[in-house]
Amino acid sequence: MIDKLIAFALRQKFVVLIGVLLLVLFGVYAFTKLPIDAFPDVTNVQVQVIAKAPGMSPIEVEQLVTFPLEVEFMGLPKKTELRSVTKLGLSVITVVFKDGTDIYWCRQTVLERLIQAREKLPKGVEVTLGPIATGLGEVYQYTIVRAGGAADEKGRLNDLMEFRTLQDWVVRPILRTVAGVADINSLGGYPKQYDVLVDPNKLKKYGLTLRQIFEAIENNNGNVGGGYIRHQQESYAIRGLGLLQSIKDIEEVVVSSKNGTPIYIRDIADVKL
């Protein structure tokens, strides 16, 4: 058999060369279409449901959160496996589908059941779908640094807060528009926040409660609309501007009044960044 094949190749050199050329061209074409990944993701088609239940023990999370969700996810079309992990204040449910199933169809199907199941969950439980990615999909990491070398201790603390703000509100939204990027996870830095440090002695002095502090800040942080005033062919919009934008704005919030004298946040607490 081998002798006949060699003899045919020697007699039909032109045909053999054409065959080799076609094979090379096909190989080059296949190489350009072959997906190459530094960490090949061999994970099956799955959708993760993450439920946060602050303050609940693992037993309570299992009974009140995990079990109702698993009941809703039973009977999903093309589902092959259903598993879950329950921890303190956290439940992670993984729904596995048949290989080749469109991942967006799977997420839509799970989301429809999830909407029905939210009515059965305790108040305060937050349920979301996991990103369209697995641990093998993280292939790129970057850091944000300040140009000009290292700073002093106070400068480093400010940089860490500014870098985290820049990462969350500028860099992350831009990178999420890149094709093939499922999500951007932020690590490190200090999220910017305003702390209202209430003095218990001053709180007792004015006869106030922490609930009043919460409600005062919440009620004084927002813009509201008040309708329109029409004058001939023009309309003037009326609205109240009350959105807090600085530490001074928080300090000027009125909590209550005593004998006609307003009690401000600055009188009973220190506001710091």
XYZ file of C-alpha atoms in Angstrom:
273
model
C 0.000 0.000 0.000
C 2.794 2.389 0.894
C 4.693 1.480 -2.302
C 1.667 2.321 -4.430
C 1.198 5.639 -2.608
C 4.858 6.595 -3.152
C 4.675 5.587 -6.809
C 1.515 7.672 -7.301
C 3.159 10.687 -5.693
C 6.180 10.350 -7.997
C 4.032 10.030 -11.126
C 1.544 12.795 -10.193
C 3.892 15.453 -8.856
C 1.679 18.326 -9.986
C -1.398 16.933 -8.217
C 0.583 16.358 -5.024
C 1.966 19.908 -5.066
C -1.526 21.342 -5.528
C -2.784 19.232 -2.625
C 0.074 20.386 -0.370
C -0.538 24.026 -1.349
C -4.263 23.713 -0.550
C -3.422 22.102 2.773
C -1.040 24.951 3.672
C -3.613 27.581 2.721
C -6.259 25.846 4.815
C -3.854 25.692 7.768
C -3.116 29.410 7.533
C -6.841 30.198 7.378
C -7.578 27.943 10.368
C -4.764 29.583 12.358
C -6.251 33.064 11.835
C -9.662 31.850 13.067
C -8.353 29.821 16.009
C -9.146 31.475 19.371
C -6.008 31.723 21.495
C -6.302 32.358 25.236
C -3.571 32.541 27.853
C -5.841 30.599 30.244
C -8.309 28.456 28.254
C -11.679 28.519 30.006
C -13.094 24.981 30.073
C -15.936 25.855 32.444
C -19.372 24.556 31.480
C -22.302 26.860 30.676
C -23.439 28.156 34.043
C -25.256 31.061 35.662
C -24.521 32.085 39.245
C -27.084 33.721 41.515
C -25.594 35.649 44.456
C -27.862 36.499 47.400
C -26.701 38.736 50.270
C -28.611 38.391 53.551
C -26.870 40.545 56.192
C -27.196 39.302 59.771
C -28.525 35.839 58.928
C -26.820 32.656 60.117
C -25.985 29.909 57.600
C -29.017 27.879 58.740
C -31.357 30.843 58.266
C -29.849 31.637 54.866
C -30.293 28.007 53.812
C -33.924 27.860 54.934
C -35.140 31.340 53.958
C -33.019 32.178 50.907
C -31.254 29.220 49.310
C -34.103 26.706 49.457
C -36.810 29.029 47.985
C -34.484 29.987 45.141
C -33.563 26.387 44.375
C -37.250 25.439 44.238
C -37.864 28.163 41.651
C -34.892 27.072 39.544
C -36.018 23.441 39.383
C -37.435 22.444 36.028
C -35.531 24.986 33.967
C -35.179 23.878 30.323
C -31.767 22.459 29.386
C -30.657 22.476 33.036
C -28.236 19.677 33.926
C -27.111 20.555 37.446
C -28.104 22.752 40.390
C -25.781 23.314 43.345
C -25.392 25.918 46.065
C -23.050 27.155 48.781
C -24.448 28.788 51.921
C -22.388 30.889 54.325
C -22.936 33.547 56.954
C -25.106 36.167 55.252
C -24.348 34.823 51.779
C -25.826 32.295 49.357
C -24.341 31.362 45.977
C -26.448 29.178 43.665
C -24.976 27.773 40.452
C -27.263 26.630 37.642
C -25.493 24.520 34.998
C -26.937 24.112 31.479
C -26.167 21.802 28.576
C -22.995 22.505 26.589
C -23.576 24.757 23.599
C -26.536 26.599 25.142
C -26.448 30.346 24.576
C -25.311 31.987 27.814
C -27.557 35.031 27.334
C -30.604 32.785 26.917
C -29.609 30.991 30.114
C -29.298 34.253 32.054
C -32.655 35.463 30.753
C -34.329 32.220 31.809
C -32.806 32.365 35.299
C -33.707 36.045 35.649
C -37.378 35.329 34.872
C -37.518 32.745 37.664
C -35.580 35.075 39.954
C -38.192 37.819 39.574
C -40.880 35.371 40.704
C -38.788 34.199 43.668
C -38.037 37.665 45.079
C -41.520 37.916 46.561
C -40.798 34.880 48.741
C -37.502 36.162 50.147
C -37.147 38.020 53.475
C -36.958 41.785 53.489
C -33.458 43.173 53.035
C -32.111 40.284 50.941
C -30.285 41.461 47.801
C -30.160 39.015 44.885
C -28.109 39.556 41.727
C -26.755 37.517 38.830
C -23.037 36.822 38.716
C -20.936 38.204 35.847
C -20.535 36.356 32.558
C -17.090 35.168 33.543
C -15.287 32.645 35.726
C -12.041 32.622 37.652
C -10.209 31.516 34.513
C -11.354 34.602 32.643
C -9.214 37.089 34.596
C -6.283 37.676 32.247
C -5.321 41.306 32.755
C -4.471 43.392 35.817
C -3.369 47.008 36.071
C -2.530 49.593 38.711
C -3.053 53.334 38.905
C -0.049 55.282 40.198
C 0.791 58.939 40.692
C 3.360 60.475 38.399
C 6.338 62.166 40.009
C 7.433 59.575 42.536
C 6.314 58.736 46.056
C 4.511 61.162 48.342
C 4.422 61.575 52.104
C 2.059 59.596 54.322
C -0.787 62.117 54.066
C -0.299 62.361 50.309
C -0.423 58.576 49.940
C -3.724 58.411 51.808
C -5.211 61.098 49.570
C -3.862 59.340 46.496
C -5.436 56.038 47.504
C -8.836 57.704 47.808
C -8.445 59.672 44.581
C -7.221 56.608 42.705
C -10.209 54.554 43.860
C -12.587 57.339 42.812
C -10.839 57.578 39.436
C -10.991 53.811 39.024
C -14.695 53.468 39.897
C -16.032 56.485 38.000
C -13.683 56.952 35.036
C -11.464 53.976 34.186
C -13.939 51.177 34.948
C -16.841 52.531 32.839
C -14.517 53.085 29.875
C -12.955 49.608 30.035
C -16.389 47.959 30.265
C -17.132 49.225 26.750
C -14.270 47.133 25.309
C -15.499 44.137 23.330
C -15.086 40.849 25.207
C -14.806 42.419 28.671
C -17.387 40.973 31.066
C -16.629 43.064 34.145
C -13.963 45.103 35.915
C -13.244 44.342 39.581
C -11.673 47.031 41.771
C -9.165 46.026 44.440
C -7.524 48.291 46.993
C -7.779 51.993 47.566
C -10.182 53.864 49.837
C -13.756 54.467 48.644
C -14.675 58.104 49.216
C -17.228 58.548 51.977
C -18.425 61.173 54.433
C -18.549 60.143 58.102
C -20.877 61.809 60.608
C -19.341 61.155 64.024
C -22.100 61.796 66.573
C -21.183 62.837 70.120
C -23.390 60.803 72.542
C -23.157 63.475 75.234
C -24.393 66.225 72.905
C -27.079 63.880 71.592
C -28.345 63.385 75.147
C -28.046 67.086 75.885
C -30.456 68.040 73.104
C -32.731 65.037 73.677
C -32.238 63.601 70.190
C -31.853 60.058 68.825
C -29.729 58.525 66.088
C -32.887 57.851 64.100
C -33.540 61.585 63.938
C -30.002 62.123 62.630
C -30.517 59.507 59.901
C -33.857 60.923 58.839
C -32.635 64.527 58.854
C -29.685 63.769 56.559
C -31.791 61.578 54.297
C -34.628 64.099 53.994
C -32.242 66.968 53.285
C -30.289 65.163 50.567
C -32.236 65.405 47.337
C -33.692 67.669 44.676
C -37.460 67.907 44.205
C -39.658 69.328 41.480
C -42.351 71.932 42.114
C -44.192 72.235 38.805
C -44.214 75.067 36.252
C -45.183 78.719 36.031
C -46.447 79.635 32.580
C -46.009 83.158 31.329
C -47.222 83.811 27.799
C -45.157 81.505 25.554
C -42.613 80.578 28.211
C -42.591 78.136 31.124
C -40.470 78.456 34.252
C -39.592 75.248 36.064
C -39.705 75.344 39.851
C -37.574 72.943 41.827
C -35.900 72.718 45.201
C -32.137 72.119 45.261
C -31.136 70.190 48.366
C -28.494 67.722 47.206
C -25.578 67.608 49.656
C -22.289 68.323 47.910
C -19.748 69.074 50.653
C -18.960 68.678 54.333
C -20.305 72.161 54.990
C -23.657 71.220 53.463
C -23.922 68.245 55.816
C -23.024 70.383 58.822
C -25.782 72.883 57.900
C -28.541 70.220 57.998
C -31.167 71.064 60.625
C -32.042 68.120 62.859
C -34.577 69.756 65.184
C -35.286 72.995 67.021
C -35.402 73.980 70.679
C -37.329 77.086 71.755
C -37.210 78.316 68.180
C -33.449 77.796 67.855
C -32.414 75.292 65.125
C -30.099 72.418 66.032
C -27.625 71.663 63.256
C -25.568 68.577 62.566
C -22.439 70.548 63.463
C -23.813 71.087 66.977
C -23.963 67.391 67.791
C -21.479 65.688 65.426
C -18.217 66.054 63.557
C -18.331 65.525 59.789
C -15.131 64.193 58.234
C -14.031 62.856 54.875
